[in-house]
């Protein structure tokens, strides 16, 4: 699967993924009104979670249409759907399906992690097939999922098995983009190295179990906000593809990003969420207005792709 | 909320939580047939995920009825529902609602963890209220959720805020029950202490932000399979309530458990999942047969409560 992501990045000349983290604060009013009208004609006409979920679906659909020729992938963040309960997860599922229809690769930002048969259930839910009634069916059907390493190999191996069986991939959290990521990840161990380096080494090791060309289907999440750490991790994990969140809204700029890539300009994909999907709320793109939110997102995606290209 | 859990434990004299981790392998055939008949009468009559989810719901309902007077709490494991997609998550929601109706406290074993507004969305989805259309509504509505600490305070604080606002609680993964939990959790840091101790210290610190009587609403997950580490953590986190998975199927016995409790016999709750809900598949309870799965679960719960009491 990682070879497919790399091919799509090269085809579009854009190592950029658009994060679909919709928040009701920036879903235009009109979409909520349209959603309310649609839901009013169903048996659950006044269900507010259904209205919110439907508005998010409308929002995502327009964003996907606006950016699908510019970028290779989208990354829906499961929390933003889970907050609207079962209807929200229906929108998560519809969003994935629609993005795939539009030729996009889907990275499910689920940050799941558990042990043994439980991790296997998550892996099957997101990347694989589940056996029911003598058949095996796809469930959420992302191409990649993000995974939390805190429980060690028991939590990761079931994902790798499913990746190998179904040609899918994962990105393991190594050094996350948030301000407090150092609390445990940067703690120095007895040999003087921080915890995130140990995790990075394990990711390289796990990666050997699922190579796909020059890179592994087992990738790493390394925050764009930590270029120094990324430099070290890039050396430590030469065949590991990096998903780098934190560009834009979280403060990282293109100049910080070159070290996430290998010398051949491959090896990483940079995420922006609010910076693109809520672009119309920023001064730079305010001329589009709420009704032009998708055009604003497209303009912001064009600018971001240009910015990242310039850094490589 | 932790004071309510303690009161219920004392009322039932049972520091035991039943893990609802249903697996199709041990859902009796009859329930699947009943589910298929019910789903056949809906517009999605042949949807296999809906049939599986309905069978799980039937299974859970009988288990809850069989154990609700014996134990204070149940712990549904979200992966086992997520694997059946949107219908599975509907069953997760119905199970929570039904368990609450039967007077049980619900610990959502979701192991979520993210940053900032994303963690807040998970916290609202599971423990709080979400604002939509000018109202605020409850979503999955568990009493407690399990949370992953790898991202540090940014990932935990939004949960604590919701706990304080809604009188709910969390259990932070500190030392997990699985064989590979030591890969990162046991790594020694420069002052000679393992990573899980640093996490335990942070949990104690976070706990001070949400005290509720002698204990905090911020609890810890410490695997019953690691009594030595639990002893140390018990000292380090005197006001932290411990959720201890790993009893039974994962190998820990009652003799290992005394050190998870404080001297007053309070301070921990022990989970068993398959050991109770799949008891009918074990030789000891095989006389109940598949049709008596709920009675077998009840018998296994009685035995487990007795076993834990004897160790305290």
Coordinates of C-alpha atoms in Angstrom, one line a residue:
Chain A
X1 CA 0.0 0.0 0.0
X2 CA 2.8 2.5 0.8
X3 CA 4.0 2.1 -2.8
X4 CA 0.6 3.2 -4.0
X5 CA 0.6 6.2 -1.7
X6 CA 4.1 7.2 -3.0
X7 CA 2.9 6.8 -6.6
X8 CA -0.1 9.0 -6.0
X9 CA 2.1 11.6 -4.3
X10 CA 4.4 11.6 -7.3
X11 CA 1.6 11.7 -9.8
X12 CA 0.1 14.8 -8.2
X13 CA 3.5 16.2 -7.2
X14 CA 2.0 16.9 -3.7
X15 CA 3.2 15.2 -0.5
X16 CA 0.2 16.6 1.2
X17 CA -2.8 15.1 3.0
X18 CA -5.9 17.1 3.8
X19 CA -7.2 16.4 7.3
X20 CA -10.9 16.0 7.5
X21 CA -11.5 17.2 11.1
X22 CA -14.8 19.0 10.7
X23 CA -15.9 21.0 13.6
X24 CA -19.5 22.5 13.9
X25 CA -17.9 25.9 14.6
X26 CA -16.9 26.2 11.0
X27 CA -19.5 24.2 9.2
X28 CA -21.5 26.9 7.2
X29 CA -25.0 27.6 8.5
X30 CA -26.5 26.8 5.1
X31 CA -25.3 23.2 5.3
X32 CA -26.8 22.8 8.7
X33 CA -30.1 24.1 7.3
X34 CA -30.0 21.8 4.3
X35 CA -29.2 18.9 6.7
X36 CA -32.1 19.7 9.0
X37 CA -34.5 19.7 6.0
X38 CA -33.3 16.3 4.8
X39 CA -33.5 14.7 8.3
X40 CA -37.0 16.2 8.9
X41 CA -38.2 13.8 6.2
X42 CA -36.9 10.7 8.0
X43 CA -38.5 8.9 11.0
X44 CA -35.9 10.6 13.3
X45 CA -36.8 14.0 12.0
X46 CA -35.6 15.9 15.1
X47 CA -32.5 13.9 16.0
X48 CA -29.8 16.6 16.5
X49 CA -26.9 14.2 16.1
X50 CA -28.3 13.1 12.8
X51 CA -28.6 16.7 11.6
X52 CA -25.0 17.5 12.7
X53 CA -23.7 14.3 11.1
X54 CA -25.6 15.1 7.8
X55 CA -24.1 18.6 7.8
X56 CA -20.6 17.2 8.3
X57 CA -21.2 14.8 5.4
X58 CA -22.3 17.6 3.1
X59 CA -19.2 19.6 4.2
X60 CA -16.8 16.8 3.6
X61 CA -18.3 15.9 0.2
X62 CA -17.7 19.5 -1.1
X63 CA -14.2 19.6 0.4
X64 CA -13.3 16.2 -1.2
X65 CA -14.7 17.4 -4.6
X66 CA -12.6 20.6 -4.3
X67 CA -9.2 19.0 -3.5
X68 CA -9.3 15.5 -5.0
X69 CA -7.3 16.5 -8.1
X70 CA -4.7 18.3 -6.0
X71 CA -3.7 15.9 -3.3
X72 CA -3.3 12.1 -3.0
X73 CA -5.0 11.5 0.3
X74 CA -7.4 12.7 3.0
X75 CA -7.2 11.9 6.7
X76 CA -10.5 11.9 8.6
X77 CA -10.0 12.2 12.3
X78 CA -12.4 9.7 14.0
X79 CA -13.0 11.8 17.1
X80 CA -14.8 14.5 15.1
X81 CA -17.3 11.8 13.9
X82 CA -17.5 9.8 17.1
X83 CA -18.7 12.9 18.9
X84 CA -21.9 12.7 16.9
X85 CA -22.4 9.1 18.0
X86 CA -23.8 6.5 15.6
X87 CA -24.9 9.0 13.0
X88 CA -21.5 10.6 13.1
X89 CA -19.8 7.2 12.5
X90 CA -22.1 6.7 9.6
X91 CA -20.7 10.0 8.2
X92 CA -17.2 8.7 8.9
X93 CA -18.0 5.6 6.8
X94 CA -19.7 7.6 4.0
X95 CA -16.7 10.0 3.9
X96 CA -14.2 7.2 3.5
X97 CA -16.3 5.6 0.8
X98 CA -16.7 8.8 -1.1
X99 CA -13.1 9.8 -0.9
X100 CA -12.1 6.4 -2.3
X101 CA -14.6 6.9 -5.2
X102 CA -12.9 10.2 -6.0
X103 CA -9.5 8.4 -6.2
X104 CA -8.1 9.5 -2.9
X105 CA -6.2 7.3 -0.5
X106 CA -7.7 7.4 3.0
X107 CA -5.7 7.6 6.2
X108 CA -8.1 6.9 9.2
X109 CA -6.7 8.9 12.1
X110 CA -8.1 6.6 14.7
X111 CA -5.0 6.3 17.0
X112 CA -6.3 2.9 18.1
X113 CA -4.2 0.6 20.1
X114 CA -5.0 -2.4 22.3
X115 CA -3.8 -6.0 22.7
X116 CA -4.1 -9.3 21.0
X117 CA -7.6 -10.2 19.8
X118 CA -8.8 -6.7 20.6
X119 CA -6.1 -5.0 18.4
X120 CA -7.0 -7.5 15.8
X121 CA -10.7 -6.4 15.9
X122 CA -9.6 -2.8 15.4
X123 CA -7.3 -3.8 12.6
X124 CA -10.1 -5.7 10.9
X125 CA -12.6 -2.9 11.5
X126 CA -10.4 -0.3 9.8
X127 CA -8.1 -2.1 7.4
X128 CA -9.4 -5.6 6.9
X129 CA -12.4 -7.8 6.6
X130 CA -14.6 -9.2 9.4
X131 CA -16.1 -12.7 9.2
X132 CA -19.8 -12.8 9.8
X133 CA -22.4 -15.4 8.8
X134 CA -19.8 -17.4 6.8
X135 CA -18.8 -14.4 4.7
X136 CA -16.1 -11.8 5.2
X137 CA -17.0 -8.2 4.7
X138 CA -15.2 -4.9 4.7
X139 CA -16.2 -2.5 7.5
X140 CA -14.8 1.1 7.6
X141 CA -12.3 0.3 4.9
X142 CA -9.5 2.9 5.3
X143 CA -6.2 2.4 3.4
X144 CA -4.1 3.4 6.4
X145 CA -4.8 3.8 10.1
X146 CA -2.8 5.6 12.8
X147 CA -1.9 3.4 15.8
X148 CA -0.7 4.0 19.3
X149 CA 2.4 2.1 20.4
X150 CA 2.2 2.3 24.2
X151 CA 1.3 -1.4 24.7
X152 CA 4.2 -2.6 22.6
X153 CA 4.3 -5.3 19.9
X154 CA 1.2 -7.1 21.1
X155 CA -0.8 -4.1 20.0
X156 CA 1.0 -3.6 16.7
X157 CA 1.5 -7.1 15.3
X158 CA -2.2 -7.8 14.7
X159 CA -2.3 -4.6 12.6
X160 CA 0.7 -5.7 10.6
X161 CA -0.8 -9.1 9.9
X162 CA -3.9 -7.4 8.5
X163 CA -1.7 -5.0 6.5
X164 CA 0.1 -8.0 4.9
X165 CA -3.1 -9.9 4.2
X166 CA -5.1 -6.9 2.8
X167 CA -2.3 -4.7 1.4
X168 CA -2.9 -1.8 3.8
X169 CA -0.7 0.3 6.0
X170 CA -0.4 1.9 9.4
X171 CA 1.3 5.0 10.9
X172 CA 2.6 4.4 14.4
X173 CA 2.7 7.4 16.8
X174 CA 6.4 8.1 17.4
X175 CA 6.8 11.8 18.2
X176 CA 3.5 13.6 18.2
X177 CA 3.0 17.2 17.2
X178 CA 1.5 18.6 20.4
X179 CA 3.2 20.8 23.0
X180 CA 3.2 18.1 25.8
X181 CA 4.4 15.3 23.6
X182 CA 7.7 15.4 25.3
X183 CA 6.3 14.5 28.8
X184 CA 6.9 10.8 28.1
X185 CA 8.2 10.7 24.5
X186 CA 11.3 12.8 25.3
X187 CA 12.2 11.1 28.6
X188 CA 15.8 10.1 28.5
X189 CA 16.5 6.4 29.0
X190 CA 19.6 4.9 30.7
X191 CA 21.6 4.9 27.5
X192 CA 20.9 8.6 27.0
X193 CA 18.4 8.3 24.3
X194 CA 14.8 9.6 24.4
X195 CA 11.8 7.2 24.5
X196 CA 10.7 8.3 21.0
X197 CA 13.9 7.0 19.6
X198 CA 13.3 3.6 21.1
X199 CA 9.8 3.7 19.6
X200 CA 11.3 4.7 16.3
X201 CA 13.7 1.7 16.4
X202 CA 10.8 -0.6 17.0
X203 CA 8.9 0.9 14.1
X204 CA 11.9 0.2 11.9
X205 CA 11.9 -3.4 13.2
X206 CA 8.2 -3.8 12.7
X207 CA 8.5 -2.3 9.3
X208 CA 10.7 -5.1 8.1
X209 CA 7.7 -7.4 8.5
X210 CA 5.8 -5.5 5.8
X211 CA 8.1 -4.0 3.2
X212 CA 6.5 -2.7 -0.1
X213 CA 9.3 -1.5 -2.4
X214 CA 11.8 0.9 -0.7
X215 CA 9.4 1.7 2.1
X216 CA 7.4 -0.2 4.6
X217 CA 3.7 -0.3 5.1
X218 CA 4.5 0.4 8.8
X219 CA 5.0 4.2 8.8
X220 CA 5.5 6.7 11.6
X221 CA 3.7 9.8 12.9
X222 CA 6.3 12.6 13.5
X223 CA 5.0 16.0 14.3
X224 CA 6.0 18.8 11.8
X225 CA 6.5 20.9 14.9
X226 CA 9.6 18.9 15.9
X227 CA 12.1 19.1 13.0
X228 CA 15.2 18.4 15.2
X229 CA 13.7 15.1 16.4
X230 CA 12.5 14.4 12.9
X231 CA 16.1 14.7 11.6
X232 CA 17.3 12.1 14.0
X233 CA 14.3 9.8 13.3
X234 CA 14.8 10.1 9.5
X235 CA 18.3 8.7 10.0
X236 CA 17.1 6.0 12.4
X237 CA 14.2 4.8 10.2
X238 CA 15.4 5.2 6.6
X239 CA 12.7 3.0 5.1
X240 CA 9.9 4.3 7.2
X241 CA 7.4 6.7 5.6
X242 CA 6.5 9.6 7.8
X243 CA 3.1 11.2 8.3
X244 CA 3.8 14.7 9.6
X245 CA 0.9 16.6 11.2
X246 CA 1.1 20.1 12.7
X247 CA 1.7 22.2 9.5
X248 CA -0.2 25.5 9.5
X249 CA -2.6 25.8 12.5
X250 CA -0.2 24.0 14.8
X251 CA 2.7 26.3 13.8
X252 CA 5.1 24.4 11.6
X253 CA 6.1 26.0 8.3
X254 CA 7.6 24.5 5.1
X255 CA 11.2 25.5 6.1
X256 CA 10.9 23.0 9.0
X257 CA 9.9 20.2 6.7
X258 CA 12.8 19.3 4.4
X259 CA 14.3 17.1 7.1
X260 CA 11.3 14.8 7.2
X261 CA 12.1 13.7 3.6
X262 CA 14.9 11.5 2.3
X263 CA 17.4 13.0 -0.1
X264 CA 15.3 11.8 -3.1
X265 CA 12.4 14.0 -1.9
X266 CA 10.4 11.0 -0.9
X267 CA 9.6 9.6 2.5
X268 CA 7.0 11.9 4.0
X269 CA 3.5 13.3 3.7
X270 CA 2.5 16.5 5.4
X271 CA -1.0 17.0 6.9
X272 CA -3.0 20.1 7.3
X273 CA -6.6 20.1 8.6
X274 CA -8.1 23.3 9.7
X275 CA -5.6 25.3 7.7
X276 CA -7.3 23.9 4.6
X277 CA -10.9 22.9 5.5
X278 CA -11.6 26.1 7.5
X279 CA -9.6 28.3 5.2
X280 CA -12.6 30.6 4.6
X281 CA -12.4 31.7 8.3
X282 CA -8.9 33.0 7.9
X283 CA -8.2 36.5 6.7
X284 CA -6.2 35.3 3.7
X285 CA -9.1 33.5 2.2
X286 CA -12.0 35.5 3.7
X287 CA -13.0 36.8 0.3
X288 CA -14.6 33.4 -0.5
X289 CA -17.0 33.7 2.4
X290 CA -18.9 30.9 4.1
X291 CA -20.7 29.9 0.9
X292 CA -17.3 29.6 -0.9
X293 CA -15.8 27.4 1.8
X294 CA -14.8 24.6 -0.7
X295 CA -13.2 27.1 -3.1
X296 CA -11.3 28.6 -0.1
X297 CA -10.2 25.1 0.8
X298 CA -9.0 24.5 -2.8
X299 CA -7.1 27.8 -2.8
X300 CA -5.4 26.9 0.5
X301 CA -4.5 23.5 -0.7
X302 CA -2.9 25.0 -3.8
X303 CA -0.9 27.3 -1.7
X304 CA 0.2 24.6 0.7
X305 CA 1.3 22.2 -2.1
X306 CA 3.3 25.1 -3.6
X307 CA 4.8 25.9 -0.2
X308 CA 5.9 22.3 0.5
X309 CA 7.3 21.8 -3.0
X310 CA 9.4 24.9 -2.5
X311 CA 11.0 23.4 0.6
X312 CA 12.1 20.2 -1.1
Chain B
X1 CA -18.0 9.5 40.1
X2 CA -15.3 7.4 41.7
X3 CA -17.1 7.7 45.1
X4 CA -20.2 6.3 43.4
X5 CA -18.2 3.3 42.0
X6 CA -16.7 2.7 45.5
X7 CA -20.2 2.8 47.1
X8 CA -21.5 0.3 44.6
X9 CA -18.5 -2.0 45.1
X10 CA -19.1 -1.9 48.8
X11 CA -22.9 -2.4 48.5
X12 CA -22.3 -5.5 46.4
X13 CA -19.2 -6.5 48.3
X14 CA -17.6 -7.2 44.9
X15 CA -14.6 -5.2 43.5
X16 CA -15.3 -6.9 40.2
X17 CA -16.2 -5.6 36.7
X18 CA -17.4 -7.8 33.9
X19 CA -15.8 -7.1 30.6
X20 CA -18.3 -7.2 27.7
X21 CA -15.9 -8.2 24.9
X22 CA -18.3 -10.3 22.8
X23 CA -16.7 -12.4 20.1
X24 CA -18.7 -14.2 17.4
X25 CA -16.8 -17.4 18.3
X26 CA -18.7 -17.8 21.5
X27 CA -22.1 -16.2 20.7
X28 CA -24.5 -19.1 20.7
X29 CA -25.9 -20.1 17.3
X30 CA -29.5 -19.6 18.5
X31 CA -28.9 -15.9 19.2
X32 CA -27.5 -15.5 15.6
X33 CA -30.6 -17.2 14.2
X34 CA -32.9 -15.0 16.3
X35 CA -31.0 -11.9 15.1
X36 CA -31.2 -13.0 11.5
X37 CA -34.9 -13.4 11.8
X38 CA -35.3 -9.9 13.3
X39 CA -33.1 -8.2 10.7
X40 CA -34.9 -10.1 7.9
X41 CA -37.9 -7.9 8.7
X42 CA -36.1 -4.6 8.2
X43 CA -35.1 -2.8 5.0
X44 CA -31.6 -4.1 5.4
X45 CA -32.7 -7.7 5.7
X46 CA -29.5 -9.3 4.6
X47 CA -26.9 -7.0 6.1
X48 CA -24.5 -9.3 7.9
X49 CA -23.0 -6.6 10.1
X50 CA -26.5 -5.8 11.3
X51 CA -27.2 -9.5 12.1
X52 CA -23.9 -9.8 14.0
X53 CA -24.5 -6.6 15.9
X54 CA -28.0 -7.7 16.8
X55 CA -26.8 -11.1 18.0
X56 CA -24.2 -9.3 20.2
X57 CA -26.9 -7.1 21.6
X58 CA -29.0 -10.2 22.5
X59 CA -26.0 -11.8 24.1
X60 CA -25.0 -8.7 26.2
X61 CA -28.6 -8.2 27.4
X62 CA -28.7 -11.7 28.8
X63 CA -25.3 -11.4 30.4
X64 CA -26.2 -8.0 32.0
X65 CA -29.5 -9.5 33.3
X66 CA -27.5 -12.4 34.8
X67 CA -24.8 -10.4 36.6
X68 CA -26.3 -7.1 37.4
X69 CA -27.1 -7.9 41.1
X70 CA -23.7 -9.4 41.6
X71 CA -21.2 -6.8 40.3
X72 CA -21.2 -3.0 40.3
X73 CA -20.0 -2.4 36.8
X74 CA -19.5 -3.7 33.2
X75 CA -16.7 -2.7 30.8
X76 CA -17.6 -3.0 27.1
X77 CA -14.5 -3.1 24.9
X78 CA -15.2 -0.8 22.0
X79 CA -13.1 -2.7 19.4
X80 CA -15.5 -5.7 19.7
X81 CA -18.3 -3.4 18.5
X82 CA -16.4 -1.2 16.1
X83 CA -15.5 -4.4 14.1
X84 CA -19.2 -4.6 13.1
X85 CA -19.2 -1.0 11.9
X86 CA -22.1 1.4 12.4
X87 CA -24.5 -1.4 13.5
X88 CA -21.9 -2.6 15.9
X89 CA -21.6 0.9 17.4
X90 CA -25.3 1.0 17.7
X91 CA -25.1 -2.2 19.9
X92 CA -22.3 -0.5 21.9
X93 CA -24.7 2.4 22.6
X94 CA -27.6 0.1 23.4
X95 CA -25.5 -2.0 25.7
X96 CA -24.4 1.1 27.7
X97 CA -27.9 2.3 28.0
X98 CA -29.2 -1.0 29.1
X99 CA -26.5 -1.6 31.6
X100 CA -27.3 1.8 33.2
X101 CA -31.0 1.0 33.3
X102 CA -30.0 -2.2 35.3
X103 CA -28.1 0.0 37.8
X104 CA -24.6 -0.8 36.5
X105 CA -21.8 1.6 36.2
X106 CA -20.3 1.5 32.7
X107 CA -16.6 1.7 32.0
X108 CA -16.1 2.3 28.3
X109 CA -12.8 0.5 27.4
X110 CA -12.1 2.8 24.4
X111 CA -8.4 3.5 25.1
X112 CA -8.8 6.8 23.2
X113 CA -6.1 9.5 23.3
X114 CA -5.4 12.5 21.1
X115 CA -4.6 16.1 21.5
X116 CA -6.4 19.3 22.3
X117 CA -9.8 19.8 20.6
X118 CA -9.6 16.2 19.3
X119 CA -9.3 14.7 22.8
X120 CA -12.1 17.0 23.9
X121 CA -14.3 15.5 21.1
X122 CA -13.6 12.0 22.4
X123 CA -14.2 13.1 26.0
X124 CA -17.6 14.7 25.0
X125 CA -18.5 11.7 22.9
X126 CA -18.0 9.2 25.7
X127 CA -18.4 11.1 29.0
X128 CA -19.9 14.5 28.3
X129 CA -22.4 16.3 26.2
X130 CA -22.0 17.6 22.6
X131 CA -23.5 20.9 21.5
X132 CA -25.6 20.7 18.4
X133 CA -28.3 22.9 17.1
X134 CA -28.3 25.0 20.2
X135 CA -28.8 22.1 22.5
X136 CA -26.4 19.8 24.3
X137 CA -26.9 16.1 24.1
X138 CA -25.3 13.0 25.6
X139 CA -23.7 10.6 23.1
X140 CA -22.3 7.3 24.1
X141 CA -22.7 8.2 27.8
X142 CA -20.3 5.9 29.7
X143 CA -19.5 6.7 33.3
X144 CA -15.8 6.1 32.9
X145 CA -13.5 5.8 29.8
X146 CA -10.0 4.3 29.5
X147 CA -7.5 6.7 28.1
X148 CA -4.0 6.4 26.5
X149 CA -1.3 8.7 28.0
X150 CA 1.4 8.6 25.2
X151 CA 0.7 12.2 24.1
X152 CA 1.0 13.6 27.6
X153 CA -1.1 16.2 29.4
X154 CA -2.6 17.7 26.2
X155 CA -4.4 14.5 25.6
X156 CA -5.6 14.0 29.2
X157 CA -6.6 17.4 30.4
X158 CA -9.6 17.7 28.1
X159 CA -10.9 14.4 29.6
X160 CA -10.4 15.8 33.1
X161 CA -12.3 19.0 32.3
X162 CA -15.3 16.9 31.1
X163 CA -15.0 14.6 34.2
X164 CA -15.3 17.7 36.4
X165 CA -18.1 19.2 34.5
X166 CA -20.2 16.0 34.2
X167 CA -19.0 14.0 37.3
X168 CA -17.4 11.2 35.3
X169 CA -14.1 9.4 35.5
X170 CA -11.2 8.0 33.5
X171 CA -8.7 5.2 33.8
X172 CA -5.3 6.1 32.3
X173 CA -3.2 3.2 30.9
X174 CA -0.1 3.0 33.2
X175 CA 1.1 -0.6 33.1
X176 CA -0.9 -2.8 30.8
X177 CA -1.6 -6.5 31.3
X178 CA -0.2 -7.8 28.0
X179 CA 3.1 -9.7 27.7
X180 CA 4.8 -7.0 25.6
X181 CA 3.7 -4.1 27.9
X182 CA 7.3 -3.8 29.1
X183 CA 8.7 -2.9 25.7
X184 CA 8.2 0.8 26.4
X185 CA 6.5 0.9 29.8
X186 CA 9.4 -0.8 31.6
X187 CA 12.2 1.1 30.0
X188 CA 14.5 2.5 32.6
X189 CA 15.0 6.2 32.6
X190 CA 18.1 8.1 33.6
X191 CA 17.2 8.2 37.3
X192 CA 16.7 4.4 37.2
X193 CA 13.0 4.4 37.3
X194 CA 10.8 2.7 34.6
X195 CA 8.6 4.8 32.3
X196 CA 5.4 3.4 33.9
X197 CA 6.4 5.0 37.2
X198 CA 6.7 8.4 35.5
X199 CA 3.3 7.8 34.0
X200 CA 2.0 6.8 37.4
X201 CA 3.3 10.0 38.9
X202 CA 1.6 12.1 36.3
X203 CA -1.6 10.2 36.9
X204 CA -1.3 11.1 40.6
X205 CA -0.7 14.7 39.6
X206 CA -3.6 14.8 37.2
X207 CA -5.7 13.1 39.8
X208 CA -5.4 16.1 42.1
X209 CA -7.4 18.1 39.5
X210 CA -10.5 15.9 40.1
X211 CA -10.7 14.5 43.7
X212 CA -13.9 13.0 44.8
X213 CA -13.6 11.9 48.4
X214 CA -10.5 9.9 49.2
X215 CA -9.9 8.9 45.6
X216 CA -9.6 10.8 42.3
X217 CA -11.8 10.5 39.2
X218 CA -8.5 10.0 37.4
X219 CA -7.8 6.3 37.9
X220 CA -5.1 4.0 36.4
X221 CA -5.1 0.8 34.5
X222 CA -2.6 -1.6 36.0
X223 CA -2.6 -5.2 34.7
X224 CA -3.4 -7.9 37.2
X225 CA -0.6 -9.9 35.5
X226 CA 2.0 -7.5 37.0
X227 CA 1.7 -7.6 40.9
X228 CA 5.3 -6.5 41.6
X229 CA 4.8 -3.3 39.5
X230 CA 1.3 -2.8 41.1
X231 CA 2.8 -2.8 44.6
X232 CA 5.1 0.0 43.6
X233 CA 2.4 1.9 41.8
X234 CA 0.0 1.4 44.8
X235 CA 2.5 3.3 47.0
X236 CA 3.2 5.9 44.4
X237 CA -0.5 6.7 43.7
X238 CA -2.2 6.3 47.1
X239 CA -5.4 8.2 46.0
X240 CA -5.6 6.6 42.5
X241 CA -8.2 4.0 42.0
X242 CA -6.9 1.0 39.9
X243 CA -8.7 -0.9 37.2
X244 CA -6.9 -4.3 36.9
X245 CA -7.5 -6.3 33.8
X246 CA -5.9 -9.7 33.2
X247 CA -7.6 -11.9 35.8
X248 CA -8.5 -15.3 34.6
X249 CA -8.0 -15.7 30.9
X250 CA -4.8 -13.7 30.9
X251 CA -3.4 -15.7 33.8
X252 CA -3.5 -13.7 37.0
X253 CA -5.1 -15.2 40.1
X254 CA -6.6 -13.8 43.3
X255 CA -3.4 -14.3 45.2
X256 CA -1.7 -11.7 42.9
X257 CA -4.4 -9.1 43.6
X258 CA -4.1 -8.1 47.2
X259 CA -1.3 -5.6 46.5
X260 CA -3.6 -3.7 44.1
X261 CA -5.8 -2.6 47.0
X262 CA -5.0 -0.2 49.9
X263 CA -5.0 -1.5 53.4
X264 CA -8.6 -0.7 53.9
X265 CA -9.5 -3.2 51.1
X266 CA -10.5 -0.3 48.8
X267 CA -8.7 1.1 45.8
X268 CA -9.1 -1.3 42.9
X269 CA -11.6 -3.2 40.7
X270 CA -10.7 -6.3 38.9
X271 CA -11.9 -7.1 35.4
X272 CA -12.7 -10.4 33.8
X273 CA -14.1 -10.7 30.3
X274 CA -14.0 -14.1 28.6
X275 CA -13.6 -15.9 31.9
X276 CA -17.2 -14.8 32.7
X277 CA -19.0 -14.1 29.5
X278 CA -17.7 -17.2 27.7
X279 CA -17.7 -19.4 30.9
X280 CA -20.0 -21.9 29.2
X281 CA -17.1 -22.8 26.8
X282 CA -14.9 -23.8 29.8
X283 CA -14.9 -27.3 31.2
X284 CA -15.8 -26.0 34.7
X285 CA -19.1 -24.6 33.5
X286 CA -19.8 -26.8 30.5
X287 CA -22.8 -28.4 32.1
X288 CA -24.7 -25.2 31.3
X289 CA -24.3 -25.6 27.6
X290 CA -24.6 -22.9 25.0
X291 CA -28.3 -22.3 25.8
X292 CA -27.3 -21.7 29.4
X293 CA -24.5 -19.2 28.6
X294 CA -26.0 -16.5 30.9
X295 CA -26.4 -18.9 33.8
X296 CA -22.8 -20.0 33.3
X297 CA -21.7 -16.4 33.3
X298 CA -23.5 -15.9 36.5
X299 CA -21.9 -18.9 38.1
X300 CA -18.5 -17.7 37.0
X301 CA -19.2 -14.3 38.4
X302 CA -20.2 -15.7 41.7
X303 CA -17.0 -17.8 41.8
X304 CA -14.8 -14.8 40.8
X305 CA -16.3 -12.5 43.4
X306 CA -15.8 -15.2 46.1
X307 CA -12.2 -15.7 44.9
X308 CA -11.4 -11.9 45.0
X309 CA -13.0 -11.5 48.5
X310 CA -10.9 -14.4 49.8
X311 CA -7.7 -12.6 48.8
X312 CA -8.5 -9.3 50.5

